Amino acid sequence: MLEKLKQKRHGLFFILFSVIIFIFHIWYIRESYVPVIRNDEYGYWSHAALFTGHDWSDVLSHHMSWYSYGYSLILTPLFLFSHDIHLMYRAAIILNGIFGVLTFVICIRCAKILFPKFSRGVLLTVSFMVCMYSSYITQSQVAWSETFLYLMVWLLLYVFLLFENRPTVGYALLLSTLMGGCYITHNRTIGIVTAYFLVALLLRLTGAVDRKLFLALLVPLLIILFINVDIKTYLCMTEGYGLKPKNGMGGQKEHFLSLLTVNGWKNLARSFSGQVWCLLTSTFGLVFFGFIRCAKQLLFAYKKKKAGRHTVFYLFTLLASLGSFAVSAISLIDPASITDLKSDTDLSYFIYTRYDECIVGILLLLGFFELAACRKNARFLGTLLSGAGIYAVMSVILYFNLQRIEDTWHYRSFCVAGIGFYRLFSKDFAMRWCILIAGAVFLLLVLLLTFYRERFRALHITAACLLLVAVYIPTGLYSSVIGTLASQRGKVKCGNLAMYDELKKYVGEREVYCTLDNTKNFRIAYELQVNLIDTHVHSVTPEDVPTDKNGYFICCSAGDMSKFDGGDYYMLTQSDAYAIVIKGEELAAEIAPLTDRKLVNLDVLP
């Protein structure tokens, strides 16, 4: 019996790790009542609604710009099976758990190809650690594109390795198609697309691929990019917000133009250094060693004047990572906010890493094995000192910029989940705690992965992985609580969900007008629309609500109810800050016998 278990231990570990990954990817599903209603999330769900014949265009066109539709294709089937947003949202979270397990499978396959000398047990353990990265956990608690995008990028990298080992037309076509799929899932992968074009061109110029393979590498991607333009134009026009500059590269015009100035380059240095600092901290230096792994392989190939087994893959990984970081840094340059730093400047401009983390997983994998392969010699010491120097420079740049920001609580935690561990020690953002904790964990990793006898290597690697997982899990979960779950709990506590549920009983095919409150908090319109899936919600100001017709509902802030004059406005229900108002005596008379609530005429309200 024991012998059989020993023979099957790797299969059992795979099942165990898969279950753990799935559980933590859906950890807060019991509290996922409704979409968090960030702009991105509503954009993805709106496209899916359109694909199934639902008209959410009014809310979308008034408050949104362009969002990619790749993830929307995943959400679309949910509209065909249910119209209960609570059930649909939880189904989307379960899909995130499945995507997490599939990412684990692909990561293992990549590790086997890249590091064939390591045992299967070690590859399983390291891949498990990579897939438990804190941001992977945090992003999976939200039904938006991140977790699916992580899977798509891993699949792209895996097929790239297959193509590199066996450059056939079939793999080339699949690789090109996957690259297009990544782009339509999220346009921020433009940095990876750029790297892909450069590598494909280099392969052709060096004669590594013939014309047929070169065309196979590019044609599907080009077709997808051209078709994407037509689909994007159609969605922009159909959903009502038109072809605004913000929907395309025109939205980044100010950012690119700012690079023509000295201040623009200063802003870029601030944004780029902050992101690199954050990623180095959250991965405890493994991102740095991932880059070192890529650079070493390229340097060896250059010295030998011959490409190694995975030289092209390392080149692609390096260019894709740098491209992603650069695109992210440029897109986050807001001249007014970064140049004129104020006490309440959003910290996210400096430490926002969400756009980078689609490519970080492979750097974690490469960095961990690179560190595990290091030996105690002068070269390792030089690498260590170089990494410490780069980190110190990034830290100094970030430190002097943050000195001018007094409100260090003001940042989007779900976008910098990896450094969430500092909150265990400080209420506000504490750079010193980040550095101390990152330094301590990195020191432990160095001791575990470089000071051991060869026969204990697997044991040390396992200990290092467990150490990282022990930090990643609470960090990822805590970041999701303060960045995501707090918002969902707030919707329940303030009574918004109960208000929507009450309205759903009576709305039928009648129109609903959602007005903006005095703070322009238009997210109430998002919430209302996703809860009333089959209803076309009109997003208007109180002054634009039609007064010459009856038989509809108004969702407004409590302070706006005084703006509706006349004896035919009745309050149906309300939450802490919002209310549902009935317009028309006939509709009020129809609903009155069906509800336990007393319909109150607005004229008699104080």
Coordinates of C-alpha atoms in Angstrom, one line a residue:
M1 CA 0.0 0.0 0.0
L2 CA 2.7 2.4 1.0
E3 CA 4.7 1.5 -2.1
K4 CA 1.7 2.2 -4.3
L5 CA 1.2 5.6 -2.6
K6 CA 4.9 6.4 -3.1
Q7 CA 4.6 5.6 -6.8
K8 CA 1.6 7.8 -7.2
R9 CA 2.7 10.6 -4.9
H10 CA 3.3 13.0 -7.7
G11 CA -0.2 12.5 -9.0
L12 CA -1.6 12.9 -5.5
F13 CA 0.5 16.1 -5.0
F14 CA -0.8 17.5 -8.3
I15 CA -4.4 16.9 -7.2
L16 CA -3.7 18.4 -3.7
F17 CA -2.1 21.5 -5.2
S18 CA -4.8 21.9 -7.8
V19 CA -7.5 21.8 -5.1
I20 CA -5.6 24.3 -3.0
I21 CA -5.2 26.7 -6.0
F22 CA -8.9 26.3 -6.8
I23 CA -10.1 26.9 -3.2
F24 CA -8.0 30.1 -2.7
H25 CA -9.0 31.4 -6.2
I26 CA -12.7 31.3 -5.1
W27 CA -12.0 31.8 -1.4
Y28 CA -14.5 34.7 -1.0
I29 CA -17.2 33.3 -3.3
R30 CA -19.6 33.0 -0.4
E31 CA -19.4 36.8 -0.1
S32 CA -19.5 37.6 -3.8
Y33 CA -23.1 39.0 -3.9
V34 CA -22.7 41.3 -6.9
P35 CA -20.1 42.7 -9.3
V36 CA -17.8 45.2 -7.5
I37 CA -18.8 47.6 -10.4
R38 CA -15.5 49.1 -11.3
N39 CA -15.5 50.6 -14.8
D40 CA -13.5 47.6 -16.2
E41 CA -15.9 45.1 -14.8
Y42 CA -19.0 46.8 -16.0
G43 CA -17.4 47.2 -19.5
Y44 CA -16.8 43.4 -19.8
W45 CA -20.3 42.5 -18.6
S46 CA -21.9 45.1 -20.9
H47 CA -20.3 43.5 -24.0
A48 CA -21.5 40.1 -22.8
A49 CA -25.0 41.5 -22.3
L50 CA -25.0 43.0 -25.9
F51 CA -23.9 39.6 -27.3
T52 CA -27.1 38.0 -25.8
G53 CA -29.5 40.8 -26.9
H54 CA -29.6 43.0 -23.8
D55 CA -29.4 46.7 -24.1
W56 CA -27.2 48.3 -21.5
S57 CA -25.9 50.9 -23.8
D58 CA -27.3 54.0 -22.1
V59 CA -25.3 53.6 -18.9
L60 CA -22.3 52.4 -20.8
S61 CA -22.2 55.3 -23.3
H62 CA -22.5 58.0 -20.6
H63 CA -19.8 56.8 -18.4
M64 CA -17.4 54.5 -20.2
S65 CA -14.7 54.3 -22.8
W66 CA -13.5 51.3 -24.7
Y67 CA -12.9 47.9 -23.0
S68 CA -11.8 44.7 -24.8
Y69 CA -14.4 42.0 -25.5
G70 CA -12.2 38.9 -25.2
Y71 CA -13.2 38.1 -21.7
S72 CA -16.8 39.1 -22.5
L73 CA -16.9 36.1 -24.7
I74 CA -16.3 33.9 -21.6
L75 CA -19.1 35.7 -19.7
T76 CA -21.6 35.5 -22.6
P77 CA -22.8 31.9 -21.9
L78 CA -23.7 32.9 -18.4
F79 CA -26.5 35.1 -19.7
L80 CA -27.9 32.1 -21.6
F81 CA -28.3 30.0 -18.4
S82 CA -29.4 32.5 -15.9
H83 CA -30.6 36.1 -15.4
D84 CA -29.8 36.1 -11.7
I85 CA -26.7 38.3 -11.4
H86 CA -25.8 36.8 -8.0
L87 CA -25.6 33.3 -9.5
M88 CA -23.9 34.6 -12.7
Y89 CA -21.3 36.4 -10.7
R90 CA -20.4 33.4 -8.6
A91 CA -20.2 31.3 -11.7
A92 CA -17.7 33.7 -13.1
I93 CA -15.6 33.4 -9.9
I94 CA -15.7 29.6 -10.2
L95 CA -14.5 30.0 -13.8
N96 CA -11.5 32.0 -12.3
G97 CA -10.8 29.0 -10.1
I98 CA -10.8 26.7 -13.1
F99 CA -8.5 29.2 -15.0
G100 CA -6.2 29.1 -12.0
V101 CA -5.9 25.3 -12.1
L102 CA -5.3 25.4 -15.9
T103 CA -2.6 28.0 -15.4
F104 CA -1.0 25.6 -12.9
V105 CA -1.1 22.8 -15.5
I106 CA 0.5 25.0 -18.2
C107 CA 3.1 26.3 -15.7
I108 CA 4.2 22.7 -15.0
R109 CA 4.5 21.9 -18.7
C110 CA 6.7 25.0 -19.2
A111 CA 8.8 24.1 -16.2
K112 CA 9.4 20.6 -17.6
I113 CA 10.6 21.9 -20.9
L114 CA 12.8 24.7 -19.4
F115 CA 14.3 22.7 -16.5
P116 CA 14.3 19.0 -17.5
K117 CA 17.0 18.1 -15.0
F118 CA 14.8 18.8 -11.9
S119 CA 12.6 16.1 -10.6
R120 CA 8.8 16.1 -11.2
G121 CA 8.2 16.7 -7.5
V122 CA 10.3 19.9 -7.6
L123 CA 8.6 21.1 -10.7
L124 CA 5.2 20.6 -9.2
T125 CA 6.2 22.4 -6.0
V126 CA 7.7 25.4 -7.7
S127 CA 4.8 25.7 -10.2
F128 CA 2.4 25.6 -7.3
M129 CA 4.3 28.4 -5.6
V130 CA 4.2 30.5 -8.8
C131 CA 0.4 30.0 -9.2
M132 CA -0.2 31.1 -5.6
Y133 CA 1.3 34.5 -6.2
S134 CA -0.6 37.1 -4.2
S135 CA -1.9 39.1 -7.1
Y136 CA -3.2 35.9 -8.7
I137 CA -5.3 35.3 -5.6
T138 CA -6.5 38.8 -5.3
Q139 CA -7.6 39.2 -9.0
S140 CA -9.4 35.9 -9.0
Q141 CA -12.0 37.3 -6.5
V142 CA -13.2 39.7 -9.1
A143 CA -15.1 38.8 -12.3
W144 CA -12.9 40.6 -14.8
S145 CA -10.3 39.7 -17.3
E146 CA -7.1 39.3 -15.2
T147 CA -7.3 35.6 -14.3
F148 CA -8.3 34.6 -17.8
L149 CA -5.5 36.8 -19.2
Y150 CA -2.9 35.2 -17.0
L151 CA -4.0 31.8 -18.4
M152 CA -3.8 33.1 -22.0
V153 CA -0.3 34.5 -21.6
W154 CA 0.9 31.2 -20.0
L155 CA -0.6 29.3 -22.9
L156 CA 1.1 31.7 -25.3
L157 CA 4.5 31.0 -23.6
Y158 CA 3.9 27.3 -23.6
V159 CA 3.1 27.1 -27.3
F160 CA 6.1 29.4 -28.0
L161 CA 8.3 26.7 -26.3
L162 CA 6.6 24.0 -28.4
F163 CA 7.2 26.0 -31.5
E164 CA 10.9 26.6 -30.6
N165 CA 11.4 22.9 -30.1
R166 CA 9.5 21.9 -33.2
P167 CA 9.0 24.8 -35.6
T168 CA 6.0 23.6 -37.6
V169 CA 3.3 25.5 -39.5
G170 CA 0.7 24.2 -37.1
Y171 CA 2.4 25.5 -34.0
A172 CA 3.2 28.8 -35.8
L173 CA -0.5 29.3 -36.6
L174 CA -1.6 28.4 -33.1
L175 CA 1.0 30.7 -31.6
S176 CA -0.1 33.6 -33.8
T177 CA -3.8 33.0 -33.0
L178 CA -3.0 32.9 -29.2
M179 CA -1.1 36.2 -29.5
G180 CA -4.2 37.7 -31.1
G181 CA -6.4 36.2 -28.4
C182 CA -4.2 37.8 -25.7
Y183 CA -4.6 41.2 -27.4
I184 CA -8.4 41.1 -27.7
T185 CA -8.6 40.0 -24.0
H186 CA -6.7 43.1 -22.9
N187 CA -5.1 45.8 -25.0
R188 CA -2.4 46.3 -22.4
T189 CA -0.7 43.3 -24.0
I190 CA 0.4 45.6 -26.8
G191 CA 3.9 45.3 -25.2
I192 CA 3.8 41.6 -25.7
V193 CA 2.5 41.9 -29.2
T194 CA 5.4 44.3 -30.0
A195 CA 7.9 41.8 -28.6
Y196 CA 6.3 39.1 -30.7
F197 CA 6.6 41.0 -34.0
L198 CA 10.2 41.9 -33.2
V199 CA 11.1 38.2 -32.5
A200 CA 9.3 37.0 -35.6
L201 CA 11.1 39.5 -37.7
L202 CA 14.5 38.6 -36.1
L203 CA 13.8 34.9 -36.8
R204 CA 13.2 35.7 -40.5
L205 CA 16.2 38.0 -40.9
T206 CA 18.5 35.4 -39.3
G207 CA 17.1 32.6 -41.5
A208 CA 15.9 30.7 -38.5
V209 CA 12.5 30.4 -40.2
D210 CA 11.6 30.2 -43.8
R211 CA 9.0 32.4 -45.6
K212 CA 6.2 29.9 -45.0
L213 CA 6.8 29.8 -41.2
F214 CA 7.2 33.5 -41.1
L215 CA 3.8 34.1 -42.7
A216 CA 2.3 31.5 -40.4
L217 CA 3.6 33.4 -37.4
L218 CA 2.1 36.7 -38.6
V219 CA -1.0 36.1 -40.8
P220 CA -3.5 34.9 -38.1
L221 CA -2.4 37.7 -35.8
L222 CA -2.7 40.3 -38.5
I223 CA -6.2 39.0 -39.5
I224 CA -7.3 39.2 -35.8
L225 CA -6.0 42.7 -35.5
F226 CA -7.8 43.9 -38.6
I227 CA -11.0 42.1 -37.6
N228 CA -10.7 43.6 -34.1
V229 CA -10.8 47.1 -35.6
D230 CA -14.1 46.3 -37.2
I231 CA -15.6 44.7 -34.1
K232 CA -14.3 47.5 -32.0
T233 CA -16.0 50.1 -34.3
Y234 CA -19.2 48.1 -34.3
L235 CA -19.3 47.9 -30.5
C236 CA -18.4 51.5 -30.0
M237 CA -21.2 52.7 -32.3
T238 CA -23.8 50.1 -31.2
E239 CA -23.2 50.7 -27.5
G240 CA -23.5 54.4 -28.0
Y241 CA -20.2 55.9 -26.9
G242 CA -18.8 56.3 -30.4
L243 CA -15.3 56.4 -31.6
K244 CA -13.9 58.7 -28.9
P245 CA -10.1 59.4 -28.7
K246 CA -10.2 57.7 -25.3
N247 CA -11.2 54.5 -27.0
G248 CA -7.9 54.0 -28.7
M249 CA -4.3 55.2 -28.9
G250 CA -5.6 58.8 -29.0
G251 CA -6.4 58.4 -25.3
Q252 CA -2.6 58.1 -24.7
K253 CA -1.7 61.1 -26.8
E254 CA -1.0 63.4 -23.9
H255 CA 1.1 60.8 -22.2
F256 CA 3.2 60.2 -25.3
L257 CA 3.5 64.0 -26.0
S258 CA 4.7 64.6 -22.5
L259 CA 7.7 62.4 -23.3
L260 CA 8.9 65.3 -25.5
T261 CA 9.5 67.3 -22.4
V262 CA 12.0 67.0 -19.5
N263 CA 9.2 66.7 -17.0
G264 CA 7.7 63.9 -19.1
W265 CA 10.8 61.8 -18.8
K266 CA 11.0 62.5 -15.1
N267 CA 7.4 61.3 -14.8
L268 CA 8.3 58.1 -16.8
A269 CA 11.3 57.5 -14.5
R270 CA 9.1 57.9 -11.5
S271 CA 6.4 55.6 -12.8
F272 CA 8.7 52.9 -14.1
S273 CA 11.0 52.9 -11.1
G274 CA 7.9 52.7 -8.8
Q275 CA 6.5 49.7 -10.6
V276 CA 9.8 47.9 -10.7
W277 CA 10.3 48.6 -7.0
C278 CA 6.9 47.2 -6.2
L279 CA 7.4 44.0 -8.3
L280 CA 10.9 43.4 -6.8
T281 CA 9.4 43.8 -3.3
S282 CA 6.3 41.7 -3.9
T283 CA 8.3 38.8 -5.5
F284 CA 11.2 39.2 -3.0
G285 CA 13.7 39.7 -5.8
L286 CA 12.6 36.8 -7.9
V287 CA 11.6 39.1 -10.8
F288 CA 15.2 40.4 -10.8
F289 CA 16.6 36.9 -11.0
G290 CA 14.1 36.1 -13.8
F291 CA 15.6 38.9 -15.8
I292 CA 19.1 37.7 -14.9
R293 CA 18.2 34.2 -16.2
C294 CA 17.0 35.7 -19.6
A295 CA 20.1 38.0 -19.9
K296 CA 22.5 35.1 -19.1
Q297 CA 21.1 32.8 -21.7
L298 CA 21.2 35.6 -24.3
L299 CA 24.8 36.5 -23.3
F300 CA 25.9 32.8 -23.6
A301 CA 24.4 32.6 -27.1
Y302 CA 26.1 35.8 -28.1
K303 CA 29.5 34.6 -26.9
K304 CA 29.1 31.3 -28.6
K305 CA 27.7 33.0 -31.8
K306 CA 25.0 30.3 -31.7
A307 CA 21.5 30.2 -30.3
G308 CA 20.9 27.7 -27.5
R309 CA 18.0 25.5 -27.0
H310 CA 15.7 28.2 -25.6
T311 CA 17.5 31.4 -26.5
V312 CA 14.6 32.7 -28.6
F313 CA 12.2 32.0 -25.8
Y314 CA 14.3 33.9 -23.3
L315 CA 14.6 36.8 -25.8
F316 CA 10.8 36.9 -26.2
T317 CA 10.3 36.7 -22.4
L318 CA 12.7 39.6 -21.9
L319 CA 11.3 41.8 -24.6
A320 CA 7.7 41.0 -23.6
S321 CA 8.4 41.9 -19.9
L322 CA 10.2 45.1 -20.7
G323 CA 7.5 46.0 -23.2
S324 CA 4.7 45.4 -20.7
F325 CA 6.5 47.5 -18.0
A326 CA 7.1 50.3 -20.4
V327 CA 3.5 50.4 -21.7
S328 CA 2.2 50.3 -18.2
A329 CA 4.5 53.1 -17.1
I330 CA 3.6 55.3 -20.1
S331 CA -0.1 54.7 -19.7
L332 CA 0.0 55.8 -16.0
I333 CA 1.8 59.1 -16.7
D334 CA -0.7 61.8 -15.8
P335 CA 1.2 65.0 -16.1
A336 CA -1.1 67.0 -13.8
S337 CA -1.0 64.3 -11.1
I338 CA 2.6 63.2 -11.1
T339 CA 4.3 66.5 -12.0
D340 CA 2.4 68.5 -9.4
L341 CA 2.5 66.1 -6.4
K342 CA 0.0 67.0 -3.7
S343 CA -0.8 65.5 -0.3
D344 CA -3.6 63.4 -1.7
T345 CA -2.0 62.3 -4.9
D346 CA -3.0 58.7 -5.8
L347 CA -0.1 56.4 -4.9
S348 CA -1.2 54.1 -7.7
Y349 CA 0.6 56.3 -10.2
F350 CA 3.8 55.1 -8.6
I351 CA 3.2 51.5 -7.5
Y352 CA 0.4 50.3 -9.9
T353 CA 1.5 46.8 -11.1
R354 CA -1.8 45.2 -12.3
Y355 CA -0.9 45.8 -16.0
D356 CA 2.5 44.1 -15.5
E357 CA 1.5 41.0 -13.7
C358 CA 0.2 39.1 -16.8
I359 CA 3.9 38.5 -17.6
V360 CA 5.3 38.3 -14.0
G361 CA 4.5 34.6 -13.5
I362 CA 7.1 33.4 -16.0
L363 CA 9.7 35.7 -14.3
L364 CA 8.8 34.1 -11.0
L365 CA 9.4 30.6 -12.4
L366 CA 12.7 31.6 -14.1
G367 CA 13.9 33.6 -11.2
F368 CA 13.3 30.9 -8.6
F369 CA 15.2 28.2 -10.6
E370 CA 18.0 30.7 -11.4
L371 CA 18.4 31.4 -7.7
A372 CA 18.2 27.7 -6.9
A373 CA 21.0 27.1 -9.4
C374 CA 23.3 29.7 -8.0
R375 CA 26.5 28.8 -6.2
K376 CA 28.5 30.6 -3.6
N377 CA 31.0 32.3 -5.9
A378 CA 32.1 35.7 -7.0
R379 CA 29.7 35.8 -9.9
F380 CA 26.7 35.2 -7.6
L381 CA 28.0 37.9 -5.2
G382 CA 28.3 40.3 -8.1
T383 CA 24.7 39.5 -9.2
L384 CA 23.5 40.0 -5.6
L385 CA 25.2 43.3 -5.2
S386 CA 23.9 44.5 -8.6
G387 CA 20.3 43.6 -7.6
A388 CA 20.7 45.3 -4.3
G389 CA 22.0 48.4 -6.1
I390 CA 19.1 48.6 -8.5
Y391 CA 16.7 48.1 -5.7
A392 CA 18.3 50.8 -3.7
V393 CA 18.1 53.3 -6.6
M394 CA 14.4 52.5 -7.2
S395 CA 13.7 52.8 -3.4
V396 CA 15.4 56.2 -3.2
I397 CA 13.5 57.6 -6.3
L398 CA 10.2 56.3 -4.8
Y399 CA 11.0 57.5 -1.3
F400 CA 11.7 61.2 -2.3
N401 CA 8.5 61.3 -4.4
L402 CA 6.4 59.8 -1.6
Q403 CA 7.6 62.4 0.9
R404 CA 5.3 64.9 -0.8
I405 CA 2.3 62.7 -0.4
E406 CA 0.7 62.9 3.0
D407 CA -2.4 60.8 2.4
T408 CA -0.5 57.4 2.1
W409 CA -3.8 55.5 2.5
H410 CA -5.0 56.8 -0.9
Y411 CA -4.3 54.0 -3.4
R412 CA -5.9 51.1 -5.1
S413 CA -4.9 48.1 -3.1
F414 CA -6.3 45.5 -5.6
C415 CA -3.8 46.8 -8.2
V416 CA -0.7 46.5 -5.9
A417 CA -1.8 43.3 -4.1
G418 CA 1.8 41.9 -3.9
I419 CA 2.9 44.4 -1.3
G420 CA -0.2 44.0 0.8
F421 CA 1.8 42.3 3.6
Y422 CA 2.9 45.7 5.0
R423 CA -0.7 46.3 6.3
L424 CA 0.0 43.7 8.9
F425 CA 2.3 46.2 10.6
S426 CA 1.0 49.6 9.5
K427 CA -2.3 51.3 8.9
D428 CA -0.9 53.6 6.2
F429 CA 1.4 52.7 3.3
A430 CA 4.8 52.0 4.9
M431 CA 7.7 51.8 2.5
R432 CA 10.1 50.9 5.3
W433 CA 8.1 47.8 6.2
C434 CA 8.0 46.7 2.6
I435 CA 11.7 46.9 2.3
L436 CA 12.4 45.2 5.6
I437 CA 10.0 42.3 5.0
A438 CA 11.2 41.9 1.4
G439 CA 14.8 41.9 2.5
A440 CA 14.2 39.4 5.2
V441 CA 12.3 37.0 3.0
F442 CA 14.9 37.3 0.2
L443 CA 17.7 36.6 2.7
L444 CA 15.9 33.4 3.8
L445 CA 15.5 32.4 0.1
V446 CA 19.2 32.9 -0.5
L447 CA 20.0 30.8 2.6
L448 CA 17.6 28.1 1.6
L449 CA 18.5 27.9 -2.1
T450 CA 22.3 28.4 -2.1
F451 CA 23.5 26.9 1.2
Y452 CA 22.7 23.2 1.2
R453 CA 24.1 19.8 0.4
E454 CA 23.2 18.5 -3.0
R455 CA 21.2 15.5 -1.5
F456 CA 19.0 18.0 0.4
R457 CA 18.3 20.2 -2.6
A458 CA 14.6 19.1 -3.1
L459 CA 14.0 19.7 0.6
H460 CA 15.4 23.2 0.5
I461 CA 13.5 24.1 -2.6
T462 CA 10.3 22.8 -1.0
A463 CA 10.9 24.9 2.1
A464 CA 11.6 28.0 0.1
C465 CA 8.3 27.5 -1.9
L466 CA 6.3 26.9 1.3
L467 CA 7.8 30.1 2.7
L468 CA 6.7 32.1 -0.3
V469 CA 3.2 30.5 -0.3
A470 CA 2.9 31.3 3.4
V471 CA 3.4 35.0 2.5
Y472 CA 1.4 35.1 -0.8
I473 CA -1.8 33.6 0.6
P474 CA -2.6 36.0 3.4
T475 CA -1.3 38.9 1.3
G476 CA -3.5 38.1 -1.6
L477 CA -6.6 37.4 0.5
Y478 CA -6.1 40.5 2.6
S479 CA -5.6 42.7 -0.4
S480 CA -8.8 41.3 -1.9
V481 CA -10.7 42.1 1.3
I482 CA -9.7 45.7 1.5
G483 CA -9.7 46.3 -2.2
T484 CA -12.7 44.3 -3.3
L485 CA -14.7 42.6 -0.6
A486 CA -15.1 45.8 1.4
S487 CA -17.0 47.3 -1.5
Q488 CA -19.3 44.2 -1.9
R489 CA -20.0 44.2 1.9
G490 CA -20.8 47.9 1.7
K491 CA -23.4 47.3 -0.9
V492 CA -25.1 44.8 1.4
K493 CA -24.8 46.9 4.5
C494 CA -26.1 50.1 3.0
G495 CA -29.2 48.3 1.7
N496 CA -28.5 48.8 -2.1
L497 CA -29.0 45.2 -2.9
A498 CA -32.3 44.9 -1.0
M499 CA -33.5 48.0 -2.8
Y500 CA -32.7 46.5 -6.2
D501 CA -34.3 43.2 -5.3
E502 CA -37.5 45.1 -4.3
L503 CA -37.5 47.0 -7.6
K504 CA -37.1 43.7 -9.6
K505 CA -40.4 42.5 -8.3
Y506 CA -42.4 45.2 -10.1
V507 CA -40.3 46.6 -12.9
G508 CA -41.3 44.2 -15.6
E509 CA -40.8 46.0 -19.0
R510 CA -41.2 49.5 -17.6
E511 CA -38.4 52.0 -18.0
V512 CA -36.0 53.0 -15.2
Y513 CA -34.2 56.3 -15.0
C514 CA -31.1 56.5 -12.8
T515 CA -30.0 60.0 -11.8
L516 CA -26.6 61.1 -10.7
D517 CA -26.2 62.2 -7.1
N518 CA -24.4 65.4 -6.2
T519 CA -21.0 63.7 -6.0
K520 CA -21.5 62.3 -9.6
N521 CA -21.3 58.8 -8.1
F522 CA -22.6 57.2 -11.3
R523 CA -21.6 53.7 -10.2
I524 CA -25.2 53.4 -8.8
A525 CA -26.2 53.3 -12.5
Y526 CA -23.8 50.3 -13.0
E527 CA -25.2 48.5 -10.0
L528 CA -28.8 49.1 -11.1
Q529 CA -28.2 47.9 -14.6
V530 CA -26.5 44.6 -13.7
N531 CA -29.2 43.8 -11.2
L532 CA -32.0 44.6 -13.8
I533 CA -30.5 42.5 -16.6
D534 CA -33.5 42.6 -18.8
T535 CA -34.3 46.3 -18.2
H536 CA -32.9 49.2 -20.2
V537 CA -31.7 51.7 -17.6
H538 CA -31.5 55.3 -18.6
S539 CA -28.7 57.2 -17.0
V540 CA -29.7 60.9 -16.8
T541 CA -29.5 63.9 -14.5
P542 CA -32.6 64.8 -12.4
E543 CA -33.4 67.7 -14.7
D544 CA -33.6 65.3 -17.7
V545 CA -36.1 62.9 -16.2
P546 CA -39.2 63.1 -18.5
T547 CA -42.1 64.8 -16.7
D548 CA -44.6 64.6 -19.5
K549 CA -45.2 60.8 -19.1
N550 CA -46.0 58.3 -16.4
G551 CA -45.5 54.7 -15.5
Y552 CA -41.8 54.4 -14.9
F553 CA -39.3 54.2 -12.0
I554 CA -36.6 56.6 -10.9
C555 CA -33.5 55.6 -8.9
C556 CA -32.1 58.7 -7.3
S557 CA -30.1 59.9 -4.3
A558 CA -32.1 60.7 -1.2
G559 CA -31.1 64.4 -1.6
D560 CA -32.6 64.5 -5.2
M561 CA -36.1 63.5 -4.2
S562 CA -37.0 67.2 -3.5
K563 CA -36.4 67.9 -7.2
F564 CA -39.4 65.9 -8.3
D565 CA -42.4 68.2 -7.9
G566 CA -46.0 67.2 -8.3
G567 CA -48.4 64.8 -6.6
D568 CA -47.7 61.7 -8.8
Y569 CA -44.3 60.8 -7.4
Y570 CA -44.2 58.0 -4.7
M571 CA -41.3 56.4 -2.9
L572 CA -41.3 52.6 -3.2
T573 CA -38.2 51.7 -1.2
Q574 CA -34.8 53.2 -0.2
S575 CA -31.3 52.4 1.0
D576 CA -29.0 54.5 3.2
A577 CA -28.3 57.0 0.3
Y578 CA -30.6 56.1 -2.6
A579 CA -34.3 55.7 -3.2
I580 CA -36.6 54.2 -5.8
V581 CA -39.4 56.5 -6.8
I582 CA -42.6 55.6 -8.8
K583 CA -43.8 58.1 -11.4
G584 CA -47.5 58.0 -12.0
E585 CA -50.6 57.4 -9.9
E586 CA -51.8 54.5 -12.0
L587 CA -48.5 52.6 -11.5
A588 CA -48.5 53.4 -7.8
A589 CA -52.1 52.1 -7.5
E590 CA -51.1 48.9 -9.3
I591 CA -48.1 48.2 -7.1
A592 CA -49.7 49.2 -3.7
P593 CA -51.6 45.9 -3.2
L594 CA -48.6 43.8 -4.1
T595 CA -46.2 45.2 -1.5
D596 CA -46.1 45.3 2.2
R597 CA -44.5 48.7 2.1
K598 CA -46.5 51.8 2.3
L599 CA -46.1 54.0 -0.8
V600 CA -45.3 57.5 0.4
N601 CA -46.1 60.5 -1.8
L602 CA -43.1 62.8 -2.1
D603 CA -45.2 65.8 -1.3
V604 CA -45.7 64.7 2.2
L605 CA -42.1 63.9 2.9
P606 CA -40.3 66.4 5.1

